[in-house]
CSV table of N, CA and C in Angstrom, one decimal:
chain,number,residue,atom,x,y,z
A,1,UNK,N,158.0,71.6,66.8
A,1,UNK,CA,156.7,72.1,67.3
A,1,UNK,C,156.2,71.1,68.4
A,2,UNK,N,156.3,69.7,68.5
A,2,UNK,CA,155.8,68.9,69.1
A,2,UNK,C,157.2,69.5,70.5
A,3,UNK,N,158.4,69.6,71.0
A,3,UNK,CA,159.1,69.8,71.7
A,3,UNK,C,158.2,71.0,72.6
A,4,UNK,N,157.5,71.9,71.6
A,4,UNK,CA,157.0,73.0,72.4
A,4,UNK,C,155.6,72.9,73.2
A,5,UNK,N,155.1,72.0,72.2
A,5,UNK,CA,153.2,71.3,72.7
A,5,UNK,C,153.8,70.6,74.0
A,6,UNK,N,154.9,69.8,74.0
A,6,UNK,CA,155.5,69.0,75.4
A,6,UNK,C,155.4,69.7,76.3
A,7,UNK,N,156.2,70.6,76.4
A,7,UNK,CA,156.9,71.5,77.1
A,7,UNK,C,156.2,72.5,77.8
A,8,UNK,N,154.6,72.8,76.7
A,8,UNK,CA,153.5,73.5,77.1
A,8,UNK,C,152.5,72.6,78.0
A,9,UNK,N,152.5,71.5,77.8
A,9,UNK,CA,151.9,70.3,78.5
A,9,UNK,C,152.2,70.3,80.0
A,10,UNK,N,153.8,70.2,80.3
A,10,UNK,CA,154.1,69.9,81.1
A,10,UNK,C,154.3,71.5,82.4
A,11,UNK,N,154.4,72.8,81.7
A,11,UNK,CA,153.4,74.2,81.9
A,11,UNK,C,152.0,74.4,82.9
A,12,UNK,N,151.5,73.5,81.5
A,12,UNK,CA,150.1,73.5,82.3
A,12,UNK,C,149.8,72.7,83.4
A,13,UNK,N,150.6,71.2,83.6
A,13,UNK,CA,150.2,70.5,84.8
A,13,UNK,C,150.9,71.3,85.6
A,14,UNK,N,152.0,71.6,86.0
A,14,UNK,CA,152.8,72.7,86.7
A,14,UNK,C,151.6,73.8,87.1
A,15,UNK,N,151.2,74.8,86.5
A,15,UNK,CA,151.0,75.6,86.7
A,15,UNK,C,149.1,75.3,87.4
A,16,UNK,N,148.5,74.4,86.7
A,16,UNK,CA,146.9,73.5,87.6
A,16,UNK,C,147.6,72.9,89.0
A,17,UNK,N,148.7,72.7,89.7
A,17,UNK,CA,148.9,72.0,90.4
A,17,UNK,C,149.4,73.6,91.8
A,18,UNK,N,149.5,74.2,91.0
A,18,UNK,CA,149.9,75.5,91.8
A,18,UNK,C,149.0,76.4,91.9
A,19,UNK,N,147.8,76.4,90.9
A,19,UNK,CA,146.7,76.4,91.6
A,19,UNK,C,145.8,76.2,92.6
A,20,UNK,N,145.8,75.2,92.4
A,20,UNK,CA,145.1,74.0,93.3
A,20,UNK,C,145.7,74.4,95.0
A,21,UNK,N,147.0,74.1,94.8
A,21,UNK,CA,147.7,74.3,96.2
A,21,UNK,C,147.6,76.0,96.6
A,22,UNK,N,147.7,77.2,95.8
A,22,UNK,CA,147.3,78.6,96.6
A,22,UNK,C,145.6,78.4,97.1
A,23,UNK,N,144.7,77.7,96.1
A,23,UNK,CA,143.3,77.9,96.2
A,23,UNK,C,143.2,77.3,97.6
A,24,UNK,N,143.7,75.9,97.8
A,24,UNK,CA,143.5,75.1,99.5
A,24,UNK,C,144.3,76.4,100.3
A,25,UNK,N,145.2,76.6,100.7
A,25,UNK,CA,145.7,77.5,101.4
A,25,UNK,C,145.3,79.2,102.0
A,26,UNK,N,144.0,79.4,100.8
A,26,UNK,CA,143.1,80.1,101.3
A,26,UNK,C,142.5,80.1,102.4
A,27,UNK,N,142.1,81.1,103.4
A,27,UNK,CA,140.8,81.0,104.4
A,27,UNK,C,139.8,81.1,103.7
A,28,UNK,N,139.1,80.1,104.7
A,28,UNK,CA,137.3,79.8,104.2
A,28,UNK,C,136.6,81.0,104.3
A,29,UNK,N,135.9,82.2,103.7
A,29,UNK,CA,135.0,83.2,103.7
A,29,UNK,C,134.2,82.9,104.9
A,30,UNK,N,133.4,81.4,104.7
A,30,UNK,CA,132.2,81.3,105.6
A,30,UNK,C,132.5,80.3,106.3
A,31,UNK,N,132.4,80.0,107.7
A,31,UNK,CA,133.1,78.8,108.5
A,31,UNK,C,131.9,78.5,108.5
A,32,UNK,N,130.8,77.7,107.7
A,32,UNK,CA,130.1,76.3,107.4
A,32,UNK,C,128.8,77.5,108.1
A,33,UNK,N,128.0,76.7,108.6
A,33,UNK,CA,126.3,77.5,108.7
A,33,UNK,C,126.8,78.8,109.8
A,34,UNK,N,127.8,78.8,110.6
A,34,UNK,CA,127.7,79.6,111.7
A,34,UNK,C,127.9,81.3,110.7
A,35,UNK,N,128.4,81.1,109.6
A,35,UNK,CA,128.6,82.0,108.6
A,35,UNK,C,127.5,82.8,108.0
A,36,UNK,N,126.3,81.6,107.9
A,36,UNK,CA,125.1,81.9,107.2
A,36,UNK,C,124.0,82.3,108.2
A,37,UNK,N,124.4,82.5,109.5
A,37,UNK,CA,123.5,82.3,110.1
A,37,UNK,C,123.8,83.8,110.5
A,38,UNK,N,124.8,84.5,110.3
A,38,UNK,CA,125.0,86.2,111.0
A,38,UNK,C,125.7,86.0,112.2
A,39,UNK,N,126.5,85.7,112.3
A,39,UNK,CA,127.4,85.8,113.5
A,39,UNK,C,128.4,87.1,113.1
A,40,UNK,N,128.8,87.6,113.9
A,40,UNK,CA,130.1,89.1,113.7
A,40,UNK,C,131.1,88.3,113.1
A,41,UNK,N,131.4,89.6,112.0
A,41,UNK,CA,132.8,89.2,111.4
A,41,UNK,C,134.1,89.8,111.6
A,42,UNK,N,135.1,89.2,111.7
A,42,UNK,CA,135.6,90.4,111.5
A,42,UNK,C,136.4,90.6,110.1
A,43,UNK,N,136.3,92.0,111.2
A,43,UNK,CA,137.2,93.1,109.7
A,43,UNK,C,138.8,93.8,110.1
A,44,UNK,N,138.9,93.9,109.0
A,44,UNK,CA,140.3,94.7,109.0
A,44,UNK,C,140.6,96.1,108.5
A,45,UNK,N,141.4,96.7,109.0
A,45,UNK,CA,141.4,98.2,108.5
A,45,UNK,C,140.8,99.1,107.0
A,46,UNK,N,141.9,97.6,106.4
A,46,UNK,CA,141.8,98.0,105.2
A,46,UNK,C,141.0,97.2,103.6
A,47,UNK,N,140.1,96.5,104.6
A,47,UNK,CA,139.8,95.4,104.2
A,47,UNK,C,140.2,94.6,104.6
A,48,UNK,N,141.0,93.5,103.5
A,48,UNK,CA,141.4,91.9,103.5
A,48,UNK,C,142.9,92.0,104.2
A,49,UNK,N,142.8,91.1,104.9
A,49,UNK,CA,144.5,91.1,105.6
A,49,UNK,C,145.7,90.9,104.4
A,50,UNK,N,146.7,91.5,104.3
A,50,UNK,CA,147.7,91.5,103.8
A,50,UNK,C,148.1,90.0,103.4
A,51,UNK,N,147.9,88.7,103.7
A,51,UNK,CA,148.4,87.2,103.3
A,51,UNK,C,147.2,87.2,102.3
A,52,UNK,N,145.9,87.2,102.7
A,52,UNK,CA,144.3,86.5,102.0
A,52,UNK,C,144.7,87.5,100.5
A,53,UNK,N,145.1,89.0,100.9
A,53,UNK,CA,144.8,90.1,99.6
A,53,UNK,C,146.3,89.4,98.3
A,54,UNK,N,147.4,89.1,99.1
A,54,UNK,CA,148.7,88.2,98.3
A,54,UNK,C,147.6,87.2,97.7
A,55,UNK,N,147.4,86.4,98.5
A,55,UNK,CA,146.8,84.8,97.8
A,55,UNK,C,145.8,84.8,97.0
A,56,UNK,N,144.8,86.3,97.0
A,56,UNK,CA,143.8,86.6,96.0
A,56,UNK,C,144.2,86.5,94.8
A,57,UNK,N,145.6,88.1,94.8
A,57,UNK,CA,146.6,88.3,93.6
A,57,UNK,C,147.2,86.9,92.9
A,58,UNK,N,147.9,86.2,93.6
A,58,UNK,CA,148.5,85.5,93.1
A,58,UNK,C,147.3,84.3,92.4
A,59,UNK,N,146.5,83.8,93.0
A,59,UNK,CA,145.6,82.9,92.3
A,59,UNK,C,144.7,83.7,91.0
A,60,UNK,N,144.2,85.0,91.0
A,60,UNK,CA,144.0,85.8,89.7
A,60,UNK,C,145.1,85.8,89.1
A,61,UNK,N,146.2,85.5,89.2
A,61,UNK,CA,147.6,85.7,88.1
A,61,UNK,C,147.6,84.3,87.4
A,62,UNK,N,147.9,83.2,88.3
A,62,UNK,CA,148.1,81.9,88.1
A,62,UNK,C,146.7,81.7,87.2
A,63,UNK,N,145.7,81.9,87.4
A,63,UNK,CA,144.1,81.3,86.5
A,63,UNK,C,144.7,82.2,85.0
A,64,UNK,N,144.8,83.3,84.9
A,64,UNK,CA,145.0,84.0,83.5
A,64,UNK,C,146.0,83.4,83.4
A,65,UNK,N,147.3,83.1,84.1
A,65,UNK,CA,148.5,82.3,83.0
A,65,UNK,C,148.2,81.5,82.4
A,66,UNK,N,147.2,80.6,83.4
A,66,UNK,CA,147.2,79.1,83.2
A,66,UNK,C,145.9,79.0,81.8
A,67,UNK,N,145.2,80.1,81.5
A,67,UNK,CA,144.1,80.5,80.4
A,67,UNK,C,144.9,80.7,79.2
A,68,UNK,N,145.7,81.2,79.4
A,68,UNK,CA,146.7,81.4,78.0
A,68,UNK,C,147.4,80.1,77.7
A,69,UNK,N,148.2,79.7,78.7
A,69,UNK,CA,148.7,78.8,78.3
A,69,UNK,C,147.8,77.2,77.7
A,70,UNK,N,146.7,76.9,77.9
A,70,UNK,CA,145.7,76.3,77.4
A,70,UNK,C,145.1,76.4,76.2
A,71,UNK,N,144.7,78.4,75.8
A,71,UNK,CA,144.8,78.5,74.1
A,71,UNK,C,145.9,78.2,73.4
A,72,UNK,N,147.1,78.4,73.8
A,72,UNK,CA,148.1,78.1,73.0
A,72,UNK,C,148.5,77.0,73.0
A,73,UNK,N,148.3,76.1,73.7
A,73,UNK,CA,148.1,74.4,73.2
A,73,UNK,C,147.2,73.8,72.4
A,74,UNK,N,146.0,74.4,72.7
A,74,UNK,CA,144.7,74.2,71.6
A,74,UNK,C,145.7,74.7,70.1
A,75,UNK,N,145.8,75.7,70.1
A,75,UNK,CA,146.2,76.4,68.7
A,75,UNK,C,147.2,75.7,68.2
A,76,UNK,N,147.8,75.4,69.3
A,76,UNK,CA,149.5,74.6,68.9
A,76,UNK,C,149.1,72.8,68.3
A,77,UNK,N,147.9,72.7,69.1
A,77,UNK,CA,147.8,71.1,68.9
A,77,UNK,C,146.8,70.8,67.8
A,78,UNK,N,146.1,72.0,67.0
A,78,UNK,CA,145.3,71.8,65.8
A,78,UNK,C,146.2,72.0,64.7
Protein backbone atom coordinates (compact mmCIF):
# COMPACT_ATOMS: atom_id res chain seq x y z
CA UNK A 1 0.00 0.00 0.00
CA UNK A 2 2.63 2.43 0.95
CA UNK A 3 4.41 1.58 -2.88
CA UNK A 4 1.01 2.87 -4.19
CA UNK A 5 0.56 6.20 -1.72
CA UNK A 6 4.42 6.76 -3.32
CA UNK A 7 3.65 6.29 -6.58
CA UNK A 8 0.28 8.39 -6.16
CA UNK A 9 2.56 11.12 -4.58
CA UNK A 10 4.82 11.24 -7.26
CA UNK A 11 1.30 11.42 -9.86
CA UNK A 12 0.26 14.22 -8.21
CA UNK A 13 3.54 16.38 -8.29
CA UNK A 14 3.74 15.26 -12.09
CA UNK A 15 0.46 15.99 -12.92
CA UNK A 16 0.34 19.99 -10.48
CA UNK A 17 3.42 20.69 -12.53
CA UNK A 18 1.65 20.03 -15.85
CA UNK A 19 -0.82 22.11 -14.83
CA UNK A 20 0.86 24.86 -13.92
CA UNK A 21 2.88 24.78 -17.22
CA UNK A 22 -0.65 24.45 -19.71
CA UNK A 23 -2.22 27.31 -17.31
CA UNK A 24 1.11 29.85 -18.15
CA UNK A 25 0.92 28.93 -21.81
CA UNK A 26 -2.48 30.29 -22.00
CA UNK A 27 -3.42 33.75 -23.63
CA UNK A 28 -4.23 36.41 -21.27
CA UNK A 29 -8.30 37.15 -21.75
CA UNK A 30 -7.54 40.80 -20.73
CA UNK A 31 -4.21 42.51 -21.71
CA UNK A 32 -4.07 44.51 -18.28
CA UNK A 33 -6.51 47.92 -18.16
CA UNK A 34 -6.58 48.36 -21.98
CA UNK A 35 -9.02 45.22 -21.62
CA UNK A 36 -11.20 46.93 -18.99
CA UNK A 37 -11.34 49.90 -20.50
CA UNK A 38 -13.48 48.54 -23.98
CA UNK A 39 -11.08 48.47 -26.65
CA UNK A 40 -12.27 45.98 -29.78
CA UNK A 41 -11.73 42.39 -29.47
CA UNK A 42 -11.29 40.21 -31.50
CA UNK A 43 -13.21 37.37 -32.48
CA UNK A 44 -13.11 34.23 -34.33
CA UNK A 45 -15.61 32.38 -36.35
CA UNK A 46 -16.27 30.02 -34.15
CA UNK A 47 -15.51 31.39 -31.16
CA UNK A 48 -12.12 30.43 -29.41
CA UNK A 49 -9.24 29.68 -31.82
CA UNK A 50 -8.52 26.11 -32.19
CA UNK A 51 -4.83 26.15 -29.73
CA UNK A 52 -6.79 28.50 -26.59
CA UNK A 53 -10.14 25.84 -27.21
CA UNK A 54 -7.12 22.49 -26.93
CA UNK A 55 -5.45 24.28 -23.88
CA UNK A 56 -8.96 24.98 -22.30
CA UNK A 57 -9.75 21.02 -22.74
CA UNK A 58 -6.67 19.88 -21.77
CA UNK A 59 -6.32 22.06 -18.46
CA UNK A 60 -10.26 20.93 -17.54
CA UNK A 61 -8.90 17.28 -17.97
CA UNK A 62 -5.63 17.72 -16.12
CA UNK A 63 -7.61 19.75 -12.85
CA UNK A 64 -10.31 16.61 -12.66
CA UNK A 65 -7.32 14.04 -12.94
CA UNK A 66 -5.39 15.77 -10.67
CA UNK A 67 -8.96 15.98 -8.13
CA UNK A 68 -9.19 12.31 -8.11
CA UNK A 69 -5.92 11.61 -7.79
CA UNK A 70 -5.81 13.74 -4.42
CA UNK A 71 -9.00 11.82 -3.00
CA UNK A 72 -7.38 8.75 -3.50
CA UNK A 73 -4.36 9.65 -1.46
CA UNK A 74 -6.44 11.17 1.23
CA UNK A 75 -8.34 7.77 1.38
CA UNK A 76 -5.16 5.77 0.77
CA UNK A 77 -3.26 7.78 3.49
CA UNK A 78 -6.08 7.47 6.30
Amino acid sequence: MKIIHGLLGVLIFLLSVALIYVITIQESKIDGLQGQIGSASVSTFKGKAGKEELLNSITARLAAVLCVCLLLYAILGS
